Short mmCIF file of C-alpha atoms and ligand atoms in Angstrom, two decimals:
data_model
loop_
_atom_site.label_atom_id
_atom_site.label_comp_id
_atom_site.label_asym_id
_atom_site.label_seq_id
_atom_site.Cartn_x
_atom_site.Cartn_y
_atom_site.Cartn_z
CA MET A 255 4.51 10.34 -111.70
CA GLY A 256 7.14 12.98 -110.80
CA GLU A 257 6.22 16.44 -109.85
CA THR A 258 4.30 17.60 -106.86
CA LEU A 259 0.92 19.08 -108.67
CA ILE A 260 -0.84 20.12 -105.33
CA GLU A 261 0.96 20.66 -101.75
CA VAL A 262 -1.24 21.22 -99.03
CA LYS A 263 0.29 22.96 -95.52
CA ASN A 264 -0.89 23.51 -92.30
CA LEU A 265 -4.41 23.39 -94.03
CA LYS A 266 -7.51 24.45 -91.72
CA LYS A 267 -11.00 25.37 -92.22
CA TYR A 268 -13.32 26.25 -89.13
CA PHE A 269 -16.64 26.76 -88.99
CA THR A 270 -18.76 29.26 -86.73
CA VAL A 271 -22.25 27.44 -85.33
CA LYS A 272 -24.69 28.55 -83.01
CA SER A 273 -24.72 26.44 -79.55
CA SER A 274 -28.70 26.84 -80.08
CA VAL A 275 -31.45 28.67 -82.16
CA PHE A 276 -32.24 30.87 -79.32
CA SER A 277 -28.48 31.33 -78.18
CA ARG A 278 -26.06 34.07 -79.08
CA ASN A 279 -23.20 31.86 -78.09
CA GLU A 280 -20.97 30.76 -81.40
CA GLN A 281 -18.90 27.96 -81.35
CA ILE A 282 -15.98 26.95 -83.75
CA VAL A 283 -16.13 23.47 -85.77
CA LYS A 284 -12.34 22.73 -86.74
CA ALA A 285 -13.75 20.87 -89.61
CA VAL A 286 -10.29 21.04 -91.06
CA ASP A 287 -7.60 21.23 -88.68
CA ASP A 288 -3.73 21.68 -89.61
CA VAL A 289 -3.62 19.28 -92.66
CA SER A 290 -0.97 18.77 -94.58
CA PHE A 291 -0.18 16.09 -97.46
CA SER A 292 0.63 16.60 -101.67
CA ILE A 293 -0.52 14.68 -105.01
CA LYS A 294 2.04 14.48 -107.76
CA LYS A 295 0.76 15.76 -111.13
CA GLY A 296 -1.05 12.23 -112.81
CA GLU A 297 -1.57 10.94 -109.16
CA THR A 298 -5.22 9.31 -107.65
CA PHE A 299 -4.69 10.21 -104.27
CA GLY A 300 -7.63 9.00 -102.05
CA LEU A 301 -9.16 10.06 -99.15
CA VAL A 302 -11.17 8.36 -97.04
CA GLY A 303 -13.00 8.57 -93.40
CA GLU A 304 -16.68 8.18 -91.88
CA SER A 305 -19.43 10.83 -92.97
CA GLY A 306 -18.39 13.81 -90.93
CA CYS A 307 -15.17 13.30 -90.52
CA GLY A 308 -14.10 16.10 -92.89
CA LYS A 309 -13.01 14.96 -95.71
CA SER A 310 -15.00 16.32 -98.08
CA THR A 311 -14.43 19.94 -96.75
CA LEU A 312 -11.03 19.32 -96.81
CA GLY A 313 -11.87 18.68 -100.91
CA ARG A 314 -13.96 21.54 -101.17
CA THR A 315 -11.15 23.79 -99.56
CA VAL A 316 -8.23 22.63 -101.35
CA THR A 317 -10.38 23.80 -104.93
CA ARG A 318 -11.53 27.13 -103.12
CA LEU A 319 -14.81 26.02 -103.11
CA TYR A 320 -14.36 27.21 -99.67
CA GLU A 321 -12.18 29.77 -98.20
CA PRO A 322 -9.47 28.25 -96.15
CA THR A 323 -9.33 29.84 -92.50
CA ALA A 324 -5.57 29.60 -92.54
CA GLY A 325 -2.98 27.56 -94.42
CA GLU A 326 -1.67 26.95 -97.75
CA VAL A 327 -2.63 25.37 -100.80
CA ARG A 328 -0.06 25.71 -103.89
CA PHE A 329 -0.61 24.68 -107.09
CA GLU A 330 2.15 24.25 -109.37
CA GLY A 331 4.12 26.11 -106.85
CA VAL A 332 1.31 29.19 -106.58
CA ASP A 333 -0.28 29.34 -103.33
CA ILE A 334 -3.87 30.21 -104.77
CA THR A 335 -5.37 30.66 -101.27
CA LYS A 336 -3.96 34.13 -101.60
CA LEU A 337 -5.06 34.67 -105.31
CA GLY A 338 -7.88 37.33 -105.84
CA SER A 339 -11.04 36.47 -107.59
CA LYS A 340 -9.57 37.42 -111.27
CA GLU A 341 -6.26 35.77 -110.89
CA MET A 342 -8.21 32.50 -109.21
CA GLN A 343 -9.85 32.18 -112.70
CA VAL A 344 -7.22 30.63 -114.16
CA TYR A 345 -7.17 27.62 -111.47
CA ARG A 346 -10.66 27.29 -111.47
CA LYS A 347 -10.51 26.06 -114.94
CA LYS A 348 -7.46 23.96 -113.86
CA MET A 349 -9.33 22.73 -111.21
CA GLN A 350 -12.88 20.68 -111.67
CA MET A 351 -15.09 18.98 -109.55
CA ILE A 352 -17.64 15.87 -109.68
CA PHE A 353 -19.91 15.70 -106.92
CA GLN A 354 -21.70 13.08 -105.44
CA ASP A 355 -25.79 13.17 -106.54
CA PRO A 356 -25.19 13.87 -110.14
CA TYR A 357 -28.81 14.59 -110.36
CA SER A 358 -28.99 17.37 -107.93
CA SER A 359 -25.48 18.66 -109.36
CA LEU A 360 -27.05 19.00 -113.02
CA ASN A 361 -29.81 21.73 -114.03
CA PRO A 362 -33.27 19.86 -114.56
CA TYR A 363 -33.71 22.74 -116.79
CA MET A 364 -30.79 22.54 -119.12
CA ASN A 365 -30.19 19.77 -121.60
CA VAL A 366 -27.16 17.97 -121.91
CA GLU A 367 -25.87 20.41 -124.48
CA GLU A 368 -26.19 23.21 -122.41
CA ILE A 369 -24.88 21.27 -118.89
CA ILE A 370 -21.88 21.07 -120.78
CA SER A 371 -21.48 24.24 -122.70
CA GLU A 372 -21.99 26.16 -119.62
CA PRO A 373 -17.92 26.27 -118.21
CA LEU A 374 -17.11 26.28 -121.73
CA ASP A 375 -18.61 29.62 -122.39
CA ILE A 376 -17.32 30.32 -118.76
CA HIS A 377 -13.76 29.65 -119.39
CA MET A 378 -13.06 28.86 -122.87
CA LYS A 379 -13.01 31.44 -125.77
CA LEU A 380 -14.15 29.10 -128.61
CA SER A 381 -15.75 29.48 -131.81
CA LYS A 382 -19.36 27.75 -131.86
CA ARG A 383 -17.90 25.25 -134.54
CA GLU A 384 -15.07 24.40 -132.13
CA LYS A 385 -17.55 24.40 -128.96
CA GLN A 386 -19.63 21.54 -131.22
CA GLU A 387 -16.29 19.71 -131.97
CA ARG A 388 -15.28 19.98 -128.11
CA ILE A 389 -18.94 18.69 -126.64
CA GLU A 390 -18.90 16.19 -128.92
CA GLU A 391 -15.34 15.25 -128.80
CA ILE A 392 -16.09 14.93 -124.57
CA LEU A 393 -19.47 12.87 -124.88
CA GLU A 394 -17.53 10.31 -126.66
CA LYS A 395 -15.24 10.10 -124.25
CA VAL A 396 -17.65 9.33 -121.77
CA GLY A 397 -19.38 6.87 -123.46
CA LEU A 398 -22.35 8.73 -124.63
CA LYS A 399 -24.07 8.79 -128.14
CA LYS A 400 -24.20 12.40 -129.70
CA ASP A 401 -28.50 12.12 -129.40
CA ALA A 402 -27.90 12.51 -125.79
CA LEU A 403 -27.20 16.04 -126.55
CA GLU A 404 -30.73 17.21 -126.35
CA LYS A 405 -32.09 15.30 -123.67
CA PHE A 406 -32.21 16.25 -120.20
CA PRO A 407 -30.99 15.10 -116.61
CA HIS A 408 -34.29 13.26 -115.83
CA GLU A 409 -34.17 10.78 -119.01
CA PHE A 410 -30.78 9.25 -117.91
CA SER A 411 -30.17 6.27 -115.24
CA GLY A 412 -27.72 7.49 -112.37
CA GLY A 413 -24.71 5.75 -114.11
CA GLN A 414 -25.36 8.08 -117.09
CA ARG A 415 -25.98 11.00 -115.64
CA GLN A 416 -22.71 10.81 -113.20
CA ARG A 417 -21.10 10.42 -116.98
CA ILE A 418 -22.38 13.87 -117.86
CA GLY A 419 -21.04 15.17 -114.61
CA ILE A 420 -17.76 13.90 -115.67
CA ALA A 421 -18.15 15.50 -119.58
CA ARG A 422 -18.93 18.76 -118.17
CA ALA A 423 -15.94 18.85 -115.30
CA LEU A 424 -13.35 17.61 -118.23
CA SER A 425 -14.72 19.84 -121.17
CA VAL A 426 -12.54 22.50 -120.09
CA GLN A 427 -9.25 20.17 -119.84
CA PRO A 428 -8.51 20.98 -116.50
CA GLU A 429 -5.46 19.73 -114.85
CA PHE A 430 -6.78 18.28 -111.70
CA VAL A 431 -10.53 17.05 -110.94
CA LEU A 432 -11.95 16.37 -107.60
CA ALA A 433 -14.27 13.97 -107.14
CA ASP A 434 -16.33 13.87 -104.26
CA GLU A 435 -18.27 10.86 -103.34
CA ALA A 436 -18.70 10.35 -106.95
CA ILE A 437 -19.37 6.84 -106.75
CA SER A 438 -20.95 7.01 -103.50
CA ALA A 439 -24.55 6.77 -104.60
CA LEU A 440 -24.42 4.48 -107.56
CA ASP A 441 -25.12 0.97 -107.98
CA VAL A 442 -21.85 -1.57 -106.94
CA SER A 443 -22.05 -2.62 -110.92
CA ILE A 444 -21.94 0.99 -112.03
CA GLN A 445 -19.39 2.52 -109.54
CA ALA A 446 -16.96 -0.24 -111.22
CA GLN A 447 -17.89 1.38 -114.77
CA VAL A 448 -17.35 4.99 -113.33
CA ILE A 449 -14.22 3.82 -112.16
CA ASN A 450 -12.60 2.39 -115.42
CA LEU A 451 -13.86 5.41 -116.94
CA LEU A 452 -11.71 7.80 -114.64
CA GLU A 453 -8.70 5.55 -115.10
CA ASP A 454 -8.90 5.47 -119.20
CA LEU A 455 -9.68 8.99 -118.57
CA GLN A 456 -6.52 9.92 -116.23
CA ASP A 457 -4.34 7.99 -118.37
CA GLU A 458 -6.04 9.81 -121.85
CA MET A 459 -5.70 13.36 -120.53
CA GLY A 460 -3.06 13.10 -118.06
CA LEU A 461 -5.18 14.00 -114.98
CA THR A 462 -4.49 13.98 -111.78
CA TYR A 463 -7.52 13.19 -109.26
CA LEU A 464 -8.48 13.85 -105.35
CA PHE A 465 -10.71 10.85 -104.68
CA VAL A 466 -13.43 11.53 -101.75
CA ALA A 467 -15.11 8.19 -100.56
CA HIS A 468 -16.50 7.14 -97.17
CA ASP A 469 -15.17 3.56 -97.83
CA LEU A 470 -12.02 1.73 -98.04
CA SER A 471 -12.94 -1.26 -100.64
CA MET A 472 -14.21 2.54 -103.10
CA VAL A 473 -11.16 3.69 -103.27
CA ARG A 474 -8.70 0.42 -103.09
CA HIS A 475 -8.30 0.28 -106.69
CA ILE A 476 -8.58 3.72 -108.04
CA SER A 477 -6.18 5.32 -105.53
CA ASP A 478 -2.32 5.20 -106.09
CA ARG A 479 -1.95 6.62 -102.31
CA ILE A 480 -4.92 7.25 -99.72
CA GLY A 481 -4.95 9.48 -96.91
CA VAL A 482 -6.98 8.27 -93.85
CA MET A 483 -8.89 11.18 -92.28
CA TYR A 484 -10.76 11.24 -88.65
CA LEU A 485 -12.60 14.27 -87.17
CA GLY A 486 -10.67 17.30 -89.51
CA LYS A 487 -7.02 15.34 -89.54
CA ILE A 488 -5.48 12.97 -91.38
CA VAL A 489 -4.22 10.01 -89.64
CA GLU A 490 -2.46 7.70 -92.14
CA ILE A 491 -0.69 8.36 -95.41
CA SER A 492 0.27 5.36 -97.00
CA PRO A 493 0.74 3.90 -101.15
CA SER A 494 -3.13 2.03 -101.70
CA ARG A 495 -1.35 -1.26 -101.31
CA GLU A 496 0.84 -1.08 -98.61
CA LEU A 497 -2.15 0.21 -96.41
CA TYR A 498 -4.57 -2.61 -97.25
CA LYS A 499 -1.05 -4.67 -96.38
CA ASN A 500 -0.05 -3.30 -93.46
CA PRO A 501 -2.31 -0.67 -91.92
CA LEU A 502 -0.78 1.07 -88.85
CA HIS A 503 -3.49 3.58 -87.01
CA PRO A 504 -5.72 1.69 -85.06
CA TYR A 505 -8.73 3.78 -87.43
CA THR A 506 -7.38 2.63 -90.27
CA LYS A 507 -7.53 -0.85 -89.21
CA ALA A 508 -11.21 -0.58 -87.88
CA LEU A 509 -12.22 0.55 -91.31
CA LEU A 510 -10.60 -2.24 -92.64
CA SER A 511 -12.47 -4.33 -90.99
CA ALA A 512 -15.57 -3.10 -92.32
CA ILE A 513 -14.61 -3.89 -96.11
CA PRO A 514 -16.53 -7.53 -96.39
CA ILE A 515 -14.51 -10.29 -97.64
CA PRO A 516 -15.97 -12.35 -100.36
CA ASP A 517 -13.50 -15.94 -99.68
CA PRO A 518 -14.75 -17.38 -96.60
CA ALA A 519 -11.78 -18.96 -95.45
CA ARG A 520 -9.96 -15.29 -95.61
CA ALA A 521 -12.58 -13.74 -93.73
CA LYS A 522 -11.62 -15.97 -90.69
CA GLU A 523 -8.18 -14.88 -90.77
CA ALA A 524 -9.42 -11.18 -90.62
CA VAL A 525 -7.61 -9.55 -87.41
CA TYR A 526 -9.36 -6.29 -87.62
CA GLU A 527 -11.68 -4.89 -84.29
CA PRO A 528 -14.44 -3.11 -86.14
CA ILE A 529 -14.65 0.63 -84.63
CA THR A 530 -16.95 0.83 -81.92
CA GLY A 531 -18.59 4.14 -80.23
CA GLU A 532 -19.68 7.10 -82.06
CA LEU A 533 -18.22 9.72 -83.70
CA PRO A 534 -17.40 12.33 -81.06
CA SER A 535 -19.18 15.73 -81.38
CA PRO A 536 -17.04 18.12 -83.56
CA LEU A 537 -17.69 20.69 -80.88
CA ASP A 538 -16.29 19.03 -78.29
CA LEU A 539 -13.25 17.52 -79.66
CA PRO A 540 -11.61 14.78 -77.20
CA SER A 541 -8.18 16.43 -75.78
CA GLY A 542 -4.41 14.76 -77.35
CA CYS A 543 -5.62 12.09 -80.03
CA ARG A 544 -9.05 12.64 -81.45
CA PHE A 545 -9.41 8.88 -81.94
CA ARG A 546 -8.78 8.11 -78.16
CA THR A 547 -12.22 7.58 -76.89
CA ARG A 548 -12.87 4.79 -79.51
CA CYS A 549 -8.96 3.37 -79.87
CA PRO A 550 -8.68 -0.03 -77.91
CA PHE A 551 -5.31 1.04 -77.37
CA ALA A 552 -5.42 4.48 -75.71
CA THR A 553 -3.26 5.41 -72.95
CA ALA A 554 -3.08 8.07 -70.85
CA LYS A 555 -0.59 9.66 -73.05
CA CYS A 556 -3.28 9.42 -75.99
CA ALA A 557 -5.19 12.23 -73.64
CA GLU A 558 -2.56 14.21 -72.98
CA VAL A 559 -0.71 14.52 -76.43
CA GLU A 560 -1.75 14.78 -79.69
CA PRO A 561 0.20 12.40 -81.79
CA GLU A 562 2.09 13.96 -84.89
CA MET A 563 2.55 12.63 -88.41
CA LYS A 564 5.62 10.70 -88.55
CA GLU A 565 6.95 8.63 -91.33
CA VAL A 566 7.61 4.91 -90.41
CA ASP A 567 8.30 3.34 -93.53
CA LYS A 568 8.87 4.31 -96.93
CA ASP A 569 6.34 7.03 -97.78
CA HIS A 570 3.92 5.39 -94.83
CA PHE A 571 2.91 8.36 -92.44
CA VAL A 572 0.55 7.97 -89.14
CA ALA A 573 0.27 9.96 -86.17
CA CYS A 574 0.10 7.63 -83.59
CA HIS A 575 1.87 7.22 -80.12
CA LEU A 576 2.36 3.87 -80.53
CA TYR A 577 4.88 4.29 -83.55
CA GLU A 578 6.82 6.62 -81.79
CA GLU A 579 10.34 5.40 -80.59
FE1 SF4 B 843 -5.13 5.05 -79.79
FE2 SF4 B 843 -3.45 6.60 -78.62
FE3 SF4 B 843 -3.09 5.75 -81.08
FE4 SF4 B 843 -4.70 7.51 -80.67
S1 SF4 B 843 -2.51 7.68 -80.29
S2 SF4 B 843 -4.83 5.92 -82.00
S3 SF4 B 843 -5.40 6.77 -78.77
S4 SF4 B 843 -2.55 4.34 -79.34
#
């Protein structure tokens, strides 16, 4: 891991919503608000936060499924937010996605062969024989048998359907994969299998992942680094191991308190307070630090000044006034 594959700079994604069905007044939801981070080639960057924190919107804006409101997304140095649809086509092949619900993201009227063929037809000009070989090869890679090709999504279990989703995404040999809550809908035992599969495929194909999940236990094993997101902002970025050993932001600590500890002796040692209160409305964001309405350490300064992201240890960044000199 060395070179940067993706660099996100000051990215914003705002949505305009009506304040009520009968109202003409419009309000702005700042779903992603001035977010910067980068992902190295071959790295897995985990992105976590409660639902509604903007992590899926961030992933979808990075891949231009959503058009950004402002900011840059550089892919191998090229700012893809400025590209027209024709120039963007090259990057659409390089950036693929795996979604949460493999059932709703797979067309129920297509069999597996047609599902995997679709991106190949769009992005790669292959002969009939090459396409067939490619489909069979990727099917084997994701651990499905050749007889799956004739079957339809409803004939598979949730874990197998996610394997089909992975096969479709990887069939065009992407460089970068956005896994958006890709394992959240699966049973715990199946989650581990899918994570192992994603790790094996990463090694084999040299893939880079942005792995979006709503709890830290899910991203723990797969991520090299983790970004913690709260109400449209990344509040902490750290190497994965360091984040679990030495979390800094009060929100990260609260998220860690929600992870069950199987060993009762160690569970007693758990020092982190669980998060309290509701996530504030994105239409009415708190002033200063957005976490201040739920933070046990909030001071007057936290209501007035928005904390900036600072590197407090090697590769460990946090946005919190507690860590300013
Ligand atoms: Fe809490 Fe203040 Fe830090 Fe925000 S800046 S997390 S309110 S201590």
